[in-house]
Amino acid sequence: QLQLVESGGGLVQPGGSLRLSCAVSGLRLDGYAIGWFRQAPGKEREEILCISSHNYTSIYADSIKGRFTGSRDKAKNTVHLLMNSLKPEDTAVYHCAADWRPYPDFCADTPNAGRYEYWGQGTQVTVSS
């Protein structure tokens, strides 16, 4: 059973940076694809970035291209989301999710929350001056 715990959220000024972490316990992350989601107030949860088990990354949200980067730390069994040049519209609860997908092109599929079995509780990111 995989358990995911996000951390690293908080209050940041526009233009600032944050690095979110998703620490995984219970099983090794090898073979699992990771999705990063966010849900802003009054909006649906959206998948913004996917990291396949072979470490290929797909960015689904145009608004984060060039600003957000996903990565894996295999030694620490942790996944990160580095967010630069943050904007007020990035304010949301950010979640990581995982599913057993041991093939490289999983992230080329249509993003949707239903394809992930394991979820973290979320971490709040607020971008405000």
PDB file of N, CA and C in Angstrom, residues 3 29 84-85 129:
ATOM      1  N   GLN A   3       1.623   5.179   0.417  1.00  0.00           N
ATOM      2  CA  GLN A   3       1.147   6.382   1.097  1.00  0.00           C
ATOM      3  C   GLN A   3       1.939   7.569   0.585  1.00  0.00           C
ATOM      4  N   LEU A  29       8.877   3.625  -5.482  1.00  0.00           N
ATOM      5  CA  LEU A  29       8.194   4.335  -6.555  1.00  0.00           C
ATOM      6  C   LEU A  29       8.466   3.758  -7.937  1.00  0.00           C
ATOM      7  N   ASN A  84       8.330  28.075 -10.195  1.00  0.00           N
ATOM      8  CA  ASN A  84       8.980  29.384 -10.286  1.00  0.00           C
ATOM      9  C   ASN A  84       8.014  30.418 -10.848  1.00  0.00           C
ATOM     10  N   SER A  85       8.377  31.672 -10.661  1.00  0.00           N
ATOM     11  CA  SER A  85       7.593  32.792 -11.198  1.00  0.00           C
ATOM     12  C   SER A  85       6.113  32.637 -10.869  1.00  0.00           C
ATOM     13  N   SER A 129       0.471  39.136  -2.528  1.00  0.00           N
ATOM     14  CA  SER A 129       1.329  40.167  -1.982  1.00  0.00           C
ATOM     15  C   SER A 129       0.732  40.748  -0.702  1.00  0.00           C
TER      16      SER A 129
END
